[in-house]
Coordinates of C-alpha atoms and ligand atoms in Angstrom, one line a residue:
M14 CA 3.1 -20.0 -30.5
T15 CA -0.5 -20.9 -31.3
G16 CA -1.3 -17.7 -33.1
A17 CA -5.3 -18.1 -32.0
T18 CA -6.7 -14.6 -31.4
H19 CA -7.5 -13.8 -28.0
A20 CA -11.2 -12.8 -27.5
P21 CA -12.1 -9.3 -25.7
G22 CA -14.2 -10.8 -23.0
A23 CA -11.5 -13.4 -22.0
T24 CA -10.1 -11.9 -19.1
V25 CA -9.3 -12.8 -15.4
E26 CA -12.2 -11.3 -13.7
R27 CA -14.5 -12.0 -10.6
R28 CA -17.8 -12.5 -11.1
L29 CA -19.0 -15.9 -9.0
L30 CA -16.2 -14.9 -6.7
A31 CA -16.7 -11.1 -6.6
G32 CA -17.6 -9.4 -2.9
A33 CA -17.0 -10.8 0.4
S34 CA -16.1 -14.4 1.0
D35 CA -17.8 -15.2 4.4
G36 CA -20.5 -17.7 2.9
R37 CA -23.1 -16.0 5.1
L38 CA -26.6 -15.0 3.7
E39 CA -26.9 -11.6 4.9
T40 CA -23.8 -10.8 2.9
H41 CA -25.1 -12.7 0.1
L42 CA -28.4 -10.8 -0.1
A43 CA -26.8 -7.4 0.6
E44 CA -24.7 -8.1 -2.4
H45 CA -27.2 -9.7 -4.6
G46 CA -30.7 -9.2 -3.0
R47 CA -33.5 -11.7 -3.5
M48 CA -33.8 -14.1 -6.8
P49 CA -36.3 -12.4 -8.8
A50 CA -39.8 -14.6 -9.5
L51 CA -39.2 -16.5 -12.5
D52 CA -41.3 -19.5 -14.1
A53 CA -39.9 -22.7 -15.5
G54 CA -40.1 -21.4 -19.0
Q55 CA -38.2 -18.0 -18.3
I56 CA -35.7 -20.2 -16.3
I57 CA -34.9 -22.6 -19.3
G58 CA -35.0 -19.8 -21.8
M59 CA -32.4 -17.7 -20.0
A60 CA -30.2 -20.7 -19.6
R61 CA -30.3 -21.2 -23.5
D62 CA -29.9 -17.5 -24.2
A63 CA -26.9 -17.3 -22.1
G64 CA -25.3 -20.4 -23.5
L65 CA -24.6 -21.8 -20.1
T66 CA -22.8 -25.1 -20.1
G67 CA -22.1 -27.6 -17.6
R68 CA -18.8 -26.8 -15.3
G69 CA -18.2 -30.2 -14.2
G70 CA -16.4 -31.5 -17.3
A71 CA -18.4 -32.4 -20.1
G72 CA -19.7 -28.8 -21.0
F73 CA -23.2 -29.8 -22.1
P74 CA -25.9 -27.1 -22.6
V75 CA -27.6 -26.7 -19.3
W76 CA -30.9 -25.8 -21.0
R77 CA -31.5 -29.1 -22.7
K78 CA -31.1 -31.1 -19.7
L79 CA -33.7 -29.1 -18.0
S80 CA -36.1 -29.2 -20.7
A81 CA -35.6 -33.0 -20.9
V82 CA -36.1 -33.6 -17.2
A83 CA -39.1 -30.9 -17.4
A84 CA -40.6 -32.8 -20.1
A85 CA -40.4 -36.2 -18.3
G86 CA -43.9 -34.7 -16.8
R87 CA -43.3 -36.9 -13.4
P88 CA -42.1 -35.3 -10.1
A89 CA -38.1 -34.6 -10.7
V90 CA -35.2 -34.9 -8.3
V91 CA -32.6 -32.1 -8.6
I92 CA -28.9 -32.6 -7.3
A93 CA -26.0 -30.4 -6.9
N94 CA -22.8 -32.2 -7.6
A95 CA -19.9 -31.1 -5.4
A96 CA -18.3 -34.5 -5.2
E97 CA -15.0 -32.9 -6.9
G98 CA -13.3 -36.3 -6.8
E99 CA -10.5 -35.0 -9.1
P100 CA -7.4 -34.6 -7.1
A101 CA -6.1 -31.5 -9.0
S102 CA -9.3 -29.7 -8.7
G103 CA -10.4 -27.5 -5.6
K104 CA -12.8 -24.9 -7.1
D105 CA -16.1 -26.7 -5.9
K106 CA -15.0 -26.7 -2.6
A107 CA -13.9 -23.2 -2.7
L108 CA -17.3 -22.2 -4.3
L109 CA -19.2 -24.4 -1.6
A110 CA -17.3 -22.6 1.2
Y111 CA -17.4 -18.8 0.0
R112 CA -20.4 -18.7 -2.3
P113 CA -23.0 -21.4 -0.9
N114 CA -26.0 -19.1 -1.4
L115 CA -25.5 -18.9 -5.1
I116 CA -25.5 -22.8 -5.4
F117 CA -28.6 -23.1 -3.5
D118 CA -29.9 -20.2 -5.4
G119 CA -29.2 -22.0 -8.7
L120 CA -30.7 -25.4 -7.0
Q121 CA -33.9 -23.9 -6.4
L122 CA -34.2 -22.3 -10.2
A123 CA -33.1 -25.9 -11.4
A124 CA -36.0 -27.2 -9.1
R125 CA -38.3 -24.9 -10.3
A126 CA -37.3 -25.3 -14.0
T127 CA -38.0 -29.2 -13.6
G128 CA -40.8 -29.4 -11.6
A129 CA -38.7 -31.2 -8.8
R130 CA -40.0 -32.0 -5.4
S131 CA -36.8 -32.9 -3.8
A132 CA -33.2 -31.4 -4.0
H133 CA -29.9 -32.7 -2.4
L134 CA -26.4 -31.3 -2.1
Y135 CA -23.8 -34.2 -2.8
A136 CA -20.5 -33.0 -1.0
P137 CA -17.6 -34.2 0.9
Q138 CA -18.3 -34.9 4.4
A139 CA -16.0 -31.9 5.5
A140 CA -18.2 -29.6 3.6
L141 CA -21.5 -30.8 4.9
G142 CA -21.6 -29.1 8.5
A143 CA -21.1 -25.6 7.1
A144 CA -23.5 -26.2 4.1
G145 CA -26.0 -27.3 6.9
R146 CA -25.9 -24.1 8.7
V147 CA -26.4 -22.2 5.6
L148 CA -29.4 -24.0 4.8
D149 CA -30.7 -23.6 8.2
A150 CA -30.5 -19.6 7.9
R151 CA -32.1 -20.0 4.4
R152 CA -34.8 -22.0 5.8
A153 CA -35.6 -19.4 8.5
A154 CA -35.7 -16.6 5.6
G155 CA -38.3 -18.6 3.8
L156 CA -35.9 -18.7 0.7
D157 CA -36.2 -22.5 -0.3
A158 CA -39.3 -23.5 -1.7
V159 CA -38.0 -27.1 -2.3
P160 CA -36.3 -28.7 1.0
V161 CA -32.7 -29.6 0.3
T162 CA -31.0 -32.7 2.1
L163 CA -27.2 -33.2 2.5
Q164 CA -25.7 -36.3 1.0
V165 CA -22.2 -37.3 1.8
A166 CA -19.8 -37.7 -1.4
P167 CA -17.2 -40.3 -0.6
D168 CA -13.7 -39.4 -1.7
A169 CA -12.9 -41.2 -4.7
F170 CA -12.6 -40.1 -8.4
V171 CA -15.6 -41.8 -10.0
A172 CA -17.9 -40.9 -6.9
G173 CA -19.0 -37.6 -9.0
E174 CA -20.0 -39.5 -12.1
E175 CA -23.5 -39.0 -12.6
S176 CA -25.0 -42.5 -12.1
A177 CA -22.7 -42.9 -9.3
V178 CA -24.0 -39.5 -7.5
V179 CA -27.8 -41.1 -8.2
A180 CA -26.7 -44.4 -6.6
A181 CA -25.3 -42.3 -3.4
V182 CA -28.5 -40.5 -3.1
S183 CA -30.7 -43.5 -3.5
G184 CA -28.8 -44.9 -0.5
R185 CA -26.4 -47.3 -2.5
A186 CA -22.6 -47.5 -2.8
A187 CA -21.3 -44.3 -4.9
A188 CA -20.1 -46.2 -7.9
P189 CA -21.2 -45.7 -11.6
A190 CA -24.0 -47.9 -13.0
D191 CA -22.7 -51.0 -14.6
K192 CA -25.1 -50.0 -17.5
L193 CA -25.8 -47.1 -19.6
I194 CA -28.7 -45.3 -17.7
R195 CA -30.2 -42.0 -18.7
V196 CA -30.5 -40.4 -15.3
I197 CA -32.8 -37.8 -17.0
E198 CA -35.5 -40.4 -17.6
S199 CA -35.0 -42.7 -14.3
G200 CA -32.5 -41.9 -11.7
V201 CA -33.3 -41.3 -7.8
D202 CA -36.3 -43.9 -7.1
G203 CA -37.1 -44.1 -10.8
A204 CA -37.7 -40.5 -10.7
P205 CA -36.3 -37.8 -13.6
T206 CA -33.1 -36.6 -12.2
L207 CA -31.0 -33.6 -12.9
V208 CA -27.5 -33.8 -11.7
Q209 CA -25.6 -30.6 -12.2
N210 CA -22.1 -29.4 -11.2
V211 CA -22.4 -26.7 -8.3
E212 CA -20.5 -24.2 -10.3
T213 CA -23.0 -24.5 -12.9
L214 CA -25.8 -23.8 -10.5
A215 CA -24.2 -20.8 -9.3
H216 CA -23.7 -19.6 -13.0
L217 CA -27.5 -20.2 -13.3
A218 CA -28.1 -18.3 -9.9
M219 CA -26.4 -15.1 -11.7
I220 CA -28.0 -15.4 -15.0
G221 CA -31.3 -15.6 -13.0
R222 CA -30.5 -12.0 -11.7
Y223 CA -28.6 -10.4 -14.3
G224 CA -29.7 -11.8 -17.2
P225 CA -28.1 -13.6 -20.3
R226 CA -26.8 -10.6 -22.0
W227 CA -24.7 -9.7 -18.6
F228 CA -23.5 -13.4 -18.9
R229 CA -22.1 -13.2 -22.7
A230 CA -20.3 -10.1 -21.8
A231 CA -17.4 -12.3 -20.5
G232 CA -15.9 -15.3 -22.6
T233 CA -16.2 -15.8 -26.1
P234 CA -19.5 -15.6 -28.4
E235 CA -19.1 -19.5 -28.9
E236 CA -18.2 -20.2 -25.2
P237 CA -19.7 -17.6 -23.3
G238 CA -19.2 -16.6 -19.5
T239 CA -16.6 -17.2 -16.7
F240 CA -15.3 -20.5 -15.5
L241 CA -13.5 -21.3 -12.4
A242 CA -9.8 -22.5 -12.9
T243 CA -7.9 -24.6 -10.2
V244 CA -4.6 -23.5 -11.3
G245 CA -1.7 -25.6 -9.7
G246 CA 1.8 -27.4 -10.0
A247 CA 4.9 -24.9 -11.0
V248 CA 2.9 -21.6 -10.1
T249 CA 4.0 -19.4 -7.0
A250 CA 0.3 -19.1 -5.4
P251 CA -1.7 -22.1 -6.5
G252 CA -5.5 -21.7 -6.3
V253 CA -8.6 -20.5 -7.7
V254 CA -8.7 -18.0 -10.5
E255 CA -12.1 -16.9 -12.3
A256 CA -11.8 -16.1 -16.0
G257 CA -13.9 -15.8 -19.1
Y258 CA -13.4 -18.8 -21.5
G259 CA -10.6 -18.0 -24.2
V260 CA -8.6 -16.3 -21.4
R261 CA -4.9 -16.4 -22.3
L262 CA -3.2 -19.1 -20.5
G263 CA -0.3 -16.7 -19.5
D264 CA -3.0 -14.3 -17.9
L265 CA -4.4 -17.4 -15.8
L266 CA -1.0 -18.5 -14.7
A267 CA -0.1 -14.9 -13.5
A268 CA -3.3 -14.8 -11.4
A269 CA -2.2 -17.7 -9.7
G270 CA 1.4 -16.1 -9.1
G271 CA 3.0 -16.7 -12.3
P272 CA 5.2 -19.9 -13.0
S273 CA 7.6 -20.8 -10.6
S274 CA 10.3 -22.1 -12.8
R275 CA 10.4 -22.6 -16.6
L276 CA 7.3 -24.4 -17.9
Q277 CA 7.3 -27.3 -20.6
A278 CA 3.5 -28.3 -20.4
V279 CA 0.1 -27.7 -18.9
L280 CA -2.4 -30.4 -18.2
V281 CA -5.7 -28.8 -18.8
G282 CA -9.0 -30.2 -17.9
G283 CA -7.7 -32.3 -15.3
Y284 CA -6.8 -36.3 -15.0
H285 CA -9.3 -36.9 -17.8
G286 CA -8.1 -33.9 -19.9
G287 CA -5.0 -33.6 -22.1
W288 CA -1.4 -31.9 -22.1
A289 CA -1.0 -28.4 -23.9
P290 CA 2.2 -26.7 -24.8
A291 CA 2.9 -23.9 -22.1
D292 CA 2.4 -21.3 -24.4
P293 CA 1.3 -17.7 -22.6
A294 CA -0.6 -16.9 -25.9
L295 CA -2.8 -20.1 -25.7
P296 CA -6.3 -19.2 -25.3
V297 CA -8.1 -21.3 -22.5
S298 CA -11.2 -22.5 -24.5
R299 CA -12.6 -25.6 -26.2
A300 CA -11.6 -24.5 -29.5
A301 CA -8.2 -23.4 -29.1
L302 CA -7.2 -26.8 -26.8
E303 CA -9.0 -29.2 -29.3
P304 CA -6.2 -29.6 -31.4
F305 CA -3.9 -31.1 -28.2
G306 CA -6.9 -33.2 -27.3
A307 CA -7.7 -31.1 -24.3
A308 CA -10.4 -29.1 -23.3
P309 CA -11.3 -26.6 -20.1
G310 CA -13.2 -29.3 -18.7
A311 CA -13.7 -28.9 -14.8
G312 CA -11.3 -26.0 -15.2
V313 CA -8.3 -27.7 -13.8
V314 CA -4.8 -26.1 -15.0
L315 CA -1.7 -27.9 -13.9
A316 CA 1.4 -26.4 -14.9
L317 CA 4.5 -29.0 -15.5
P318 CA 8.3 -27.6 -14.9
E319 CA 10.8 -27.8 -17.3
Q320 CA 12.9 -30.0 -15.2
A321 CA 10.2 -32.7 -14.7
C322 CA 9.5 -36.0 -16.9
G323 CA 6.1 -35.4 -18.6
L324 CA 6.2 -38.9 -19.4
R325 CA 6.6 -40.0 -15.7
E326 CA 4.0 -37.7 -14.9
T327 CA 1.5 -39.1 -17.2
A328 CA 2.4 -42.7 -15.8
R329 CA 1.4 -41.8 -12.5
I330 CA -2.1 -40.0 -13.2
A331 CA -2.9 -43.3 -15.5
G332 CA -1.7 -45.5 -12.6
Y333 CA -4.1 -43.5 -10.3
L334 CA -7.0 -43.5 -12.7
A335 CA -6.5 -47.6 -13.2
D336 CA -6.8 -47.8 -9.3
Q337 CA -10.0 -45.4 -9.1
S338 CA -12.2 -47.8 -11.5
A339 CA -15.1 -49.0 -10.1
G340 CA -13.9 -52.2 -11.5
Q341 CA -17.4 -53.3 -13.3
C342 CA -16.8 -53.1 -16.9
G343 CA -14.1 -54.9 -19.3
P344 CA -12.3 -51.8 -20.2
C345 CA -11.7 -50.9 -16.5
I346 CA -10.9 -54.4 -15.3
N347 CA -8.8 -55.4 -18.2
G348 CA -7.7 -52.2 -20.2
L349 CA -6.8 -49.5 -17.8
P350 CA -4.4 -51.4 -15.5
R351 CA -2.5 -52.9 -18.8
I352 CA -2.4 -49.3 -20.4
A353 CA -1.0 -47.8 -16.6
A354 CA 1.5 -51.0 -16.5
T355 CA 2.8 -50.6 -20.2
L356 CA 3.2 -46.7 -19.4
A357 CA 5.0 -47.4 -15.9
D358 CA 7.4 -49.6 -18.3
L359 CA 8.2 -47.0 -20.6
A360 CA 8.6 -44.2 -18.0
Q361 CA 10.7 -46.3 -15.4
H362 CA 13.3 -47.5 -18.1
R363 CA 12.0 -50.8 -18.8
A364 CA 11.0 -49.6 -22.2
R365 CA 11.0 -52.2 -25.3
P366 CA 10.4 -50.6 -28.7
G367 CA 6.7 -51.9 -29.2
L368 CA 5.4 -50.0 -26.0
P369 CA 4.4 -46.8 -27.3
A370 CA 2.3 -48.6 -30.0
E371 CA 1.0 -50.8 -27.5
V372 CA -0.3 -48.0 -25.2
Q373 CA -2.0 -46.5 -28.3
R374 CA -3.6 -49.8 -29.3
L375 CA -5.1 -50.3 -25.6
A376 CA -6.2 -46.5 -25.3
R377 CA -8.2 -47.0 -28.3
L378 CA -9.5 -50.3 -27.5
V379 CA -11.0 -49.0 -24.2
S380 CA -12.4 -45.7 -25.5
G381 CA -16.3 -45.6 -25.7
R382 CA -16.4 -49.2 -24.2
G383 CA -17.2 -48.6 -20.5
A384 CA -20.7 -47.8 -18.9
C385 CA -19.2 -44.6 -17.9
R386 CA -16.7 -42.4 -19.5
H387 CA -13.9 -43.1 -17.4
P388 CA -12.0 -45.0 -19.7
D389 CA -12.5 -42.6 -22.5
G390 CA -10.7 -40.0 -20.2
T391 CA -8.4 -42.1 -19.1
A392 CA -7.4 -42.8 -22.8
R393 CA -7.7 -39.1 -23.7
L394 CA -5.0 -38.4 -21.1
V395 CA -2.6 -41.1 -22.1
L396 CA -2.7 -40.5 -25.8
S397 CA -2.2 -36.6 -25.6
G398 CA 0.7 -37.6 -22.9
L399 CA 2.4 -39.8 -25.6
R400 CA 2.1 -37.0 -28.2
A401 CA 3.1 -33.9 -26.0
F402 CA 6.1 -35.8 -24.6
E403 CA 7.1 -37.5 -27.7
A404 CA 11.0 -36.5 -27.2
D405 CA 10.9 -37.9 -23.7
V406 CA 9.3 -41.2 -25.3
A407 CA 11.9 -41.6 -27.9
A408 CA 14.6 -40.7 -25.1
H409 CA 13.2 -43.4 -23.0
L410 CA 13.2 -45.8 -25.7
V411 CA 17.3 -45.7 -25.6
G412 CA 17.5 -45.6 -22.0
R413 CA 17.8 -42.2 -21.3
C414 CA 15.1 -39.3 -19.6
L415 CA 15.2 -35.8 -20.7
A416 CA 14.2 -34.8 -17.1
T417 CA 16.9 -32.8 -15.1
R418 CA 15.7 -34.4 -11.7
Ligands
FMN512 C1 -15.2 -40.8 -13.9 C2 -16.1 -39.1 -13.9 C3 -16.0 -38.5 -12.6 C4 -16.6 -37.3 -12.4 N1 -16.9 -36.7 -11.3 C5 -17.7 -35.4 -11.2 C6 -17.3 -34.4 -10.1 O1 -16.7 -34.8 -9.2 N2 -18.2 -33.6 -10.1 C7 -18.8 -33.2 -11.1 O2 -19.7 -32.1 -11.1 N3 -19.2 -33.8 -12.3 C8 -18.5 -35.0 -12.3 N4 -18.7 -35.6 -13.5 C9 -19.4 -35.7 -14.5 C10 -20.7 -36.0 -14.3 O3 -20.9 -37.3 -14.7 C11 -22.1 -35.0 -14.7 O4 -21.5 -35.1 -15.9 C12 -21.9 -33.5 -14.1 O5 -21.9 -33.5 -12.5 C13 -22.9 -32.8 -14.7 O6 -23.1 -31.5 -14.2 P1 -22.8 -30.2 -15.5 O7 -23.7 -30.5 -16.6 O8 -23.2 -29.1 -14.5 O9 -21.3 -30.4 -15.6 C14 -17.5 -37.2 -13.6 C15 -17.6 -37.9 -14.8 C16 -16.9 -38.9 -15.0 C17 -17.0 -39.8 -15.9
SF4_513 S1 -16.3 -47.5 -17.0 FE1 -15.3 -48.3 -15.4 S2 -15.7 -46.6 -14.0 FE2 -17.2 -46.4 -15.5 S3 -18.7 -48.0 -14.7 FE3 -17.6 -49.3 -15.8 S4 -16.0 -50.3 -14.4 FE4 -17.0 -48.5 -13.3

């Protein structure tokens, strides 16, 4: 058991997901009414007071990004990122299908806060037809001061990285930039550009209506608000669950029908996340997950059944991540395939004594060396797998496997 204290506002509760799920504008306006008229300073101040952080993975304070883009003093571009290239995640697709108007309200607030003249929704092809119909209805109702265009997000892990998003919206291939660029200063056509996850924008729309104090009634004082978790793996009813940060892992799993068998670990934060113990009392918060090298990230919670081999699962994900790199930087071209191959040797009973140390060495070597954070995320996953499945590693080194299937 972790012994960490469960926070009072950290429960499974529907805020973004409350109400009807037909995605229609009339339903949305009946539930939430029109957005109050807010100026740039008010929007940025509300995001700051609410403590809203990004829901796309990195958890960066939203008000800082809004302020930085606004401070550039040039016409900006805002982009709602619904790429969701993470295979274990489904929350952005669900939000876009069921609450598209909250996303578009938030996108308009972000445009107003930053002085943007153009706005884009970047989403998988399958979602764009319905999103286009919602935008038509909003246009007819005169809701969107800044016109929104639709941009296809290809189905690839790195396509949602912010410089890849900017490249796609600029008409280029959706690959991360091969050098570090600050899209806040120079993004689409050189304009200051704000890329924000769609869930983040939906929260901004709720804060614009109901205020920072309402937002802070959920979650913990340090990590306020709710988040959308995609709960999958060995649970009875996999799906998207909304809860305050700090919610007990057991409550989150119960909201997805409960474990379908005994669990040995959970992958939290997705393929760039980390393995944590399947302790029902574990709070799902940045603070409580840090000791395991994990974080809520974009909200993925994947339950690993006791009879599976955690080492083999980590090797499978590392192989996928190595394949998904944009193949532009040294750590991705040389490092990730070697990490994946070494881990596969360990997992597939081709173990030699030096392999775990070699995986650790390579993982540390690639961290912080790419133009984007793909190598860092892969290294985090792999290192946490070696720690969490230490007993499996030891067993594999002597030609055994603890998994029962
Ligand atoms: C390899 C990689 C893939 C990413 N994929 C996504 C994605 O699919 N959706 C997303 O919102 N953010 C993704 N991100 C994070 C974005 O770069 C960016 O931080 C985010 O869209 C900003 O929005 P937020 O501050 O609202 O979270 C990815 C980052 C990396 C390194
Ligand atoms: S670090 Fe990897 S994924 Fe990121 S830009 Fe470089 S090659 Fe592409």
